[in-house]
Coordinates of C-alpha atoms and ligand atoms in Angstrom, one line a residue:
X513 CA 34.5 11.8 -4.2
X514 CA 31.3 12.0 -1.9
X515 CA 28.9 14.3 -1.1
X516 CA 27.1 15.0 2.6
X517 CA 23.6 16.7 2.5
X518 CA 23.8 19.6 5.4
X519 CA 20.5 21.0 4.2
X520 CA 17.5 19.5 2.1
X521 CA 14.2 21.4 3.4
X522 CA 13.3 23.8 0.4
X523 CA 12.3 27.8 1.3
X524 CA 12.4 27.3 5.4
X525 CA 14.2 25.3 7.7
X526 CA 12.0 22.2 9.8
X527 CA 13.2 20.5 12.8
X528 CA 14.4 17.5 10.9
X529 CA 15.5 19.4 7.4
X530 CA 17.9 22.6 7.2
X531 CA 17.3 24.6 4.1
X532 CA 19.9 24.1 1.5
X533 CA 23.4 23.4 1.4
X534 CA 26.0 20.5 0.6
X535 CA 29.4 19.5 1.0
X536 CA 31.7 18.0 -1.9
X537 CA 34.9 16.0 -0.3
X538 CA 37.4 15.5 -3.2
X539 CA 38.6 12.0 -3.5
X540 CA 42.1 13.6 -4.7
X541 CA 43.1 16.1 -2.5
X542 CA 42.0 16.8 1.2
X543 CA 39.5 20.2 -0.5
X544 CA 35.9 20.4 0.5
X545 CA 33.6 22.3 -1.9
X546 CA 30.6 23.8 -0.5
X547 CA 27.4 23.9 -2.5
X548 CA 24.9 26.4 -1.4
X549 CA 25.0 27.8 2.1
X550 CA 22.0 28.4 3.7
X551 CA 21.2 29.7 7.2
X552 CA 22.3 27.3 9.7
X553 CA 24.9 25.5 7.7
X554 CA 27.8 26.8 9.8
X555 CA 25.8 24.5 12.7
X556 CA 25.1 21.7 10.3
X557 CA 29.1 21.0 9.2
X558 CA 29.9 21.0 13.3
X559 CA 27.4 18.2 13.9
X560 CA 28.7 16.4 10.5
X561 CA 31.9 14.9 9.7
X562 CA 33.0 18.0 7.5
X563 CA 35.9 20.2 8.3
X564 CA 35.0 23.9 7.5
X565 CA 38.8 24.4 7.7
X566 CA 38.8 22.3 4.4
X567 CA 36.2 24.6 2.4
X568 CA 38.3 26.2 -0.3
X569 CA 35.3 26.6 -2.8
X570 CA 31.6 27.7 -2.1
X571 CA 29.4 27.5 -5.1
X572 CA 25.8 29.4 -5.0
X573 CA 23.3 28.7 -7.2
X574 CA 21.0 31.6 -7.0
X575 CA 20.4 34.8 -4.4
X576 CA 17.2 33.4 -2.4
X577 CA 18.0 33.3 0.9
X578 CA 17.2 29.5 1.4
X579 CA 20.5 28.8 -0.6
X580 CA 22.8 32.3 0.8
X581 CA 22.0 33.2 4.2
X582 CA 24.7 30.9 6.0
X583 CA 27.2 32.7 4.0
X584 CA 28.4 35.6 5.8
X585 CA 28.1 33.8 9.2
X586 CA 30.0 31.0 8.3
X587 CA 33.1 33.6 6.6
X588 CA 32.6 34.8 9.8
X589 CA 33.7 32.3 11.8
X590 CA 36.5 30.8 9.2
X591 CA 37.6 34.4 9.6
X592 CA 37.8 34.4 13.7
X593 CA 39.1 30.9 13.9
X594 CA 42.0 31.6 11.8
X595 CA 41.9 28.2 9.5
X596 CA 41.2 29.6 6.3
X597 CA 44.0 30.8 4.0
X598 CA 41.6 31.9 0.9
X599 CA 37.9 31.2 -0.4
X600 CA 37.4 31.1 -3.7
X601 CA 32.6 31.9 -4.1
X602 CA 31.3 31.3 -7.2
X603 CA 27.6 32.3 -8.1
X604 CA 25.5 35.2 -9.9
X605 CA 26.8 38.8 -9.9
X606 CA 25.2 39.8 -7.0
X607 CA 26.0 38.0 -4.6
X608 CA 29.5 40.0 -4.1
X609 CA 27.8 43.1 -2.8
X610 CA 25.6 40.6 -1.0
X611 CA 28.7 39.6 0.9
X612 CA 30.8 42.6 1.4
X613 CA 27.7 44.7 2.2
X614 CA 26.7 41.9 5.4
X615 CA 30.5 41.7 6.0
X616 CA 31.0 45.9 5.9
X617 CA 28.3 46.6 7.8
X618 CA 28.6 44.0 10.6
X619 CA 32.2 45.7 11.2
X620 CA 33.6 42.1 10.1
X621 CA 37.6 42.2 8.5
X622 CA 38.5 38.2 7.1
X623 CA 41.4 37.5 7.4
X624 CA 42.0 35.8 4.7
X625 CA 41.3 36.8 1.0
X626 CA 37.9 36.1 -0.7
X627 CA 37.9 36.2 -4.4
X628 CA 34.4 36.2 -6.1
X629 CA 33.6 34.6 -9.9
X630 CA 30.6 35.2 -11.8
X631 CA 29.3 32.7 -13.5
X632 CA 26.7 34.0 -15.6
X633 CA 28.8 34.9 -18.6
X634 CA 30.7 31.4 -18.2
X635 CA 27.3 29.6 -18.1
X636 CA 25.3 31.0 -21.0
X637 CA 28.6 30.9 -23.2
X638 CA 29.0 27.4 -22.1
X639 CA 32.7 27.6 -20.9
X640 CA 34.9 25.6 -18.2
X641 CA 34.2 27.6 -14.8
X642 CA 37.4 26.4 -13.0
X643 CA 40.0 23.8 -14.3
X644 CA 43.0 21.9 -13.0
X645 CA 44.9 18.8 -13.8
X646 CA 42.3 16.8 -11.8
X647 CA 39.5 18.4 -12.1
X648 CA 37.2 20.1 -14.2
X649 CA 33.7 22.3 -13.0
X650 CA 30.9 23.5 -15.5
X651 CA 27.7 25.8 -14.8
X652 CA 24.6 25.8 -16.5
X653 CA 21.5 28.0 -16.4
X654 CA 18.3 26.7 -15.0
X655 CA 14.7 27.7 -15.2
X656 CA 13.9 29.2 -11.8
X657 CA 12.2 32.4 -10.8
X658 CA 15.2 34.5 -10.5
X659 CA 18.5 33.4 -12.3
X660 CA 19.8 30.3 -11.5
X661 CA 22.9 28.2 -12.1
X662 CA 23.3 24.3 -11.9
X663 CA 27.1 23.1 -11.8
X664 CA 28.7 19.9 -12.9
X665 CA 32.0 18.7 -11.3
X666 CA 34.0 16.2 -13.4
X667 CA 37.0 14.4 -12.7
X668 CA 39.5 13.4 -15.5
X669 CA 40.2 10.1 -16.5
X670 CA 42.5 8.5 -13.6
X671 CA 45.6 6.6 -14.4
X672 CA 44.8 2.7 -14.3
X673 CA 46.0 0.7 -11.3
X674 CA 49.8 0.2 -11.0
X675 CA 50.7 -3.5 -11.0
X676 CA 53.4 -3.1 -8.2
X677 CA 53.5 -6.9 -8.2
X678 CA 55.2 -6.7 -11.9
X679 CA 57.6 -4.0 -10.8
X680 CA 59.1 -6.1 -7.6
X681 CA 58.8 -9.3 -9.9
X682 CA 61.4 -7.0 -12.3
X683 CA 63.4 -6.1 -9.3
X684 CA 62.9 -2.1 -9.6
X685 CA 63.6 -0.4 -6.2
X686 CA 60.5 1.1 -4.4
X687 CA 60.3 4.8 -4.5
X688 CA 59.4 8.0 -6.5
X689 CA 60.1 5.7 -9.6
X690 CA 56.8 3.8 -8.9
X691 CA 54.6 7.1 -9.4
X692 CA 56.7 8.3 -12.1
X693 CA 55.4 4.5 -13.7
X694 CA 52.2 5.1 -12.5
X695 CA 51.6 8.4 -14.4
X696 CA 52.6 6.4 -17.4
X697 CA 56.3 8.2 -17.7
X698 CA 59.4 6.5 -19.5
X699 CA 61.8 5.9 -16.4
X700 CA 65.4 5.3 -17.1
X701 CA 67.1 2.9 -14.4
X702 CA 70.5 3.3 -13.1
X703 CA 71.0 0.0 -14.1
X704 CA 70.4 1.1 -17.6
X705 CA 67.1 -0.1 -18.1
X706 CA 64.4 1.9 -19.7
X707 CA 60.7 1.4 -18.6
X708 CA 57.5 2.1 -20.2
X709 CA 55.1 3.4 -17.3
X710 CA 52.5 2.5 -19.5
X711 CA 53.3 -1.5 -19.3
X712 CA 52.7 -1.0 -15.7
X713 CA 49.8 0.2 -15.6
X714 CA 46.2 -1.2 -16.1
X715 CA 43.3 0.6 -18.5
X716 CA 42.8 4.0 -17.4
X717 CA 39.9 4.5 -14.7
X718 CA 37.0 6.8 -15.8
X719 CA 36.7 10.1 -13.8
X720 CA 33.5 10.4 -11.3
X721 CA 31.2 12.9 -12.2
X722 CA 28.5 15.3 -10.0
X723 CA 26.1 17.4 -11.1
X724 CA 23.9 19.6 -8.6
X725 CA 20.9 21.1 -10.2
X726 CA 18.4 24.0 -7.7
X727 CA 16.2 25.2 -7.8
X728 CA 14.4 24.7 -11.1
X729 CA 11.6 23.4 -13.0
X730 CA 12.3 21.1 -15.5
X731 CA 15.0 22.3 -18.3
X732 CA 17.1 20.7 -20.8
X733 CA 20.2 22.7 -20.2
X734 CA 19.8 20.8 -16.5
X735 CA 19.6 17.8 -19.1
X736 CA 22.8 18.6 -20.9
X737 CA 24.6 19.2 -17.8
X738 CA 23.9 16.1 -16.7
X739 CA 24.7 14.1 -19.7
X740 CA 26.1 10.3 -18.0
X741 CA 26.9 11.9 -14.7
X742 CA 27.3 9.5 -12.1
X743 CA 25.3 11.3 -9.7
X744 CA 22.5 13.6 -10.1
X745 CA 21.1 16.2 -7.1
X746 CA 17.9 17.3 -8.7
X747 CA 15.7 19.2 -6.6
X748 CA 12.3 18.1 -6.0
X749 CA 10.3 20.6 -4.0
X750 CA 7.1 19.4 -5.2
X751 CA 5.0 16.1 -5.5
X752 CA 3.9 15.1 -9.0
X753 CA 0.2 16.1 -7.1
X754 CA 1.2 19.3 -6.8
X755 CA 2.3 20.3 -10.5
X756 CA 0.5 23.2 -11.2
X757 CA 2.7 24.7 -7.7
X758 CA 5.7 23.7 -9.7
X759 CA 5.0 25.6 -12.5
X760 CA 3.7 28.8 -10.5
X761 CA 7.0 28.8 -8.5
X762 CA 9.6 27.4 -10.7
X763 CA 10.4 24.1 -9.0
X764 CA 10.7 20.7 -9.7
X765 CA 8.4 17.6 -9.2
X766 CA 9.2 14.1 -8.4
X767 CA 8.5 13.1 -11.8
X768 CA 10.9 16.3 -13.4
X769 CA 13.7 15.5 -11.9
X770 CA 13.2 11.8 -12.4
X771 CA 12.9 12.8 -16.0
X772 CA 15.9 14.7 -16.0
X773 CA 18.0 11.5 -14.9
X774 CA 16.2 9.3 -17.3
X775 CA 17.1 11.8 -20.6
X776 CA 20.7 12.6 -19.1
X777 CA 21.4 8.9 -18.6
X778 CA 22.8 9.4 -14.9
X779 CA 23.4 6.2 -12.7
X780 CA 22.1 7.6 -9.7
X781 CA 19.4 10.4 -8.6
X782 CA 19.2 11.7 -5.1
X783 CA 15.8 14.0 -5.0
X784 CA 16.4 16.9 -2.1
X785 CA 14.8 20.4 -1.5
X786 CA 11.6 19.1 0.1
X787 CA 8.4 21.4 0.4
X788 CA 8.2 21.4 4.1
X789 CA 4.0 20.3 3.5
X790 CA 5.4 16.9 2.9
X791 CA 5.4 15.1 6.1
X792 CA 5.5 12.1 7.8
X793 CA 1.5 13.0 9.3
X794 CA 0.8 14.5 5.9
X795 CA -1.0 12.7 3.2
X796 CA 2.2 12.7 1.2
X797 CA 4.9 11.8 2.6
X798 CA 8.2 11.8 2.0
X799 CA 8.8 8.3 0.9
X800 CA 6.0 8.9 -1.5
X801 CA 7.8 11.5 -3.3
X802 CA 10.5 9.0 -3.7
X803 CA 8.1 6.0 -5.3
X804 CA 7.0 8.4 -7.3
X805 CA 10.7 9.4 -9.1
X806 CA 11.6 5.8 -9.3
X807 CA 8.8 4.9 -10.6
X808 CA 10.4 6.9 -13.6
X809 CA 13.9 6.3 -12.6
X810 CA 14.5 3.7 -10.1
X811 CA 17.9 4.6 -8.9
X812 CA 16.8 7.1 -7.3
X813 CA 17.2 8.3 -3.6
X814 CA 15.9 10.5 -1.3
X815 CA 18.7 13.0 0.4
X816 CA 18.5 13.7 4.4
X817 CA 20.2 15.9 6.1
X818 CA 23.7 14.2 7.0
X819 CA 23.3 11.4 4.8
X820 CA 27.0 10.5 2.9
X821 CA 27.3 9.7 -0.6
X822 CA 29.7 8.2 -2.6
X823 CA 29.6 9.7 -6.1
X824 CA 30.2 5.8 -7.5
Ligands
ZN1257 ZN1 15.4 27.0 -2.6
ZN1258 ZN1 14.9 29.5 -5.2

């Protein structure tokens, strides 16, 4: 899996930072999951290398307008272009009248079907928000000024690497019988041979994990979410200068979402959601706001907009 940063300016968009969204490709099949859509973000995937044709989930973490105001532009346009056969939005209650209300009243008819899940109940009770065989996708609550959702996205343990060089050495005919090996199946021969998939097969591979946590201030449910992810998103509006702003607005420093990492025991942090006072004139500047987190944590990063990341 990788992510690409569309939007990492917190409250207002700049000329070099769009305010928040991001884009999840799935490693497994050719989905792209949105994460917060912002105003803009329908221009930010055209000048990236995502296809909005691809977006089958959007997940919103909270109803300020920095994180929802792409969101009935960009169904707009999936709706006029024709590509999309079904969006699945996840976020807080409201934002399904939020939608249908700018939809209704801008005379705009999808066509294709949007189907809305609230994740408040699913978050506080702690349950799986969306499952497949691949895939699995939690939420969270986070402290912010209005409520606010974090989301992990786990894979599940791959099957190890097939050792085709095994199977030709044993003379077994290319084909569908390879991935019915692969996926650790018995597979009778017509020669009358019965294989164990399993011998085939190296350990199994651990599942990538993602966790995206805005906008908050520091929490320990955005701790337990991220418990050994692989990649952290932790907002990080503020520098560890401007606390006492953090705690006023219910936003992150530097040094919380450093500490979130470090008590989670993620491999990787990439700090986004910028205050727009931070600068490259300013007195703090952006690349001070990331000395600071790894100071803390050093594998950490600081998100742009457009920049790619793998989850591993
Ligand atoms: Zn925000
Ligand atoms: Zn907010």
């Amino acid at each position: 899996m990788n992510i690409t940063f569309l939007g990492t300016s917190s409250g207002v968009p700049t000329l070099t930072r769009n305010v928040s969204s991001l884009a999840l490709k799935l490693s497994q099949t050719a989905e792209v999951w949105l994460f917060d859509c912002g105003e803009g973000t329908q221009h930010q995937i055209m000048k990236s290398n995502i296809k909005s044709s691809q977006i089958k989930k959007i997940f919103i973490t909270h109803m300020h307008g920095d994180h929802i105001y792409g969101l009935p532009g960009l169904l707009a346009t999936l709706g006029l272009s024709g590509n999309s056969n079904g969006i699945e939005i996840y976020g807080p209650s409201e934002l399904r009248s939020f939608v249908i209300a700018a939809l209704k009243n801008s005379y705009c008819k999808l066509s294709f079907p949007l189907r809305f899940i609230e994740v408040e109940g699913i978050a506080s009770l702690n349950k799986v928000l969306f499952e497949s065989d691949k895939i699995e996708v939690r939420c969270a609550p986070l402290k912010h000024r209005l409520p606010a959702y974090g989301y992990r996205v786990s894979e599940k343990d791959k099957p190890g690497i097939f050792d085709i060089k095994k199977a030709k050495d044993l003379q077994i005919p290319p084909g569908p019988i390879y991935s019915e090996l692969q996926s650790g199946k018995t597979v009778e021969l017509k020669d009358g041979r019965s294989l164990n998939g399993k011998e085939f097969c190296g350990p199994p591979r651990k599942g990538e994990s993602f966790v995206y946590c805005t906008d908050t201030v520091f929490s320990e449910s955005a701790v337990n979410l991220s418990k050994n992810a692989d990649l952290l998103v932790h907002e990080s509006t503020f520098s560890k200068e401007d606390e006492k702003m953090a705690y006023e607005k219910l936003h992150s420093t530097t040094i919380m979402a450093a500490k979130t990492a470090l008590l989670s025991n993620a491999k990787k942090l990439i700090i986004t959601h910028f205050s727009p006072r931070y600068t490259q004139r300013s007195p703090i500047k952006p690349s001070d706001l990331l000395k600071e987190a790894q100071k803390i944590f050093p594998n950490t990063y600081l998100a742009k907009d457009f920049l790619t990341a793998e989850i591993k």
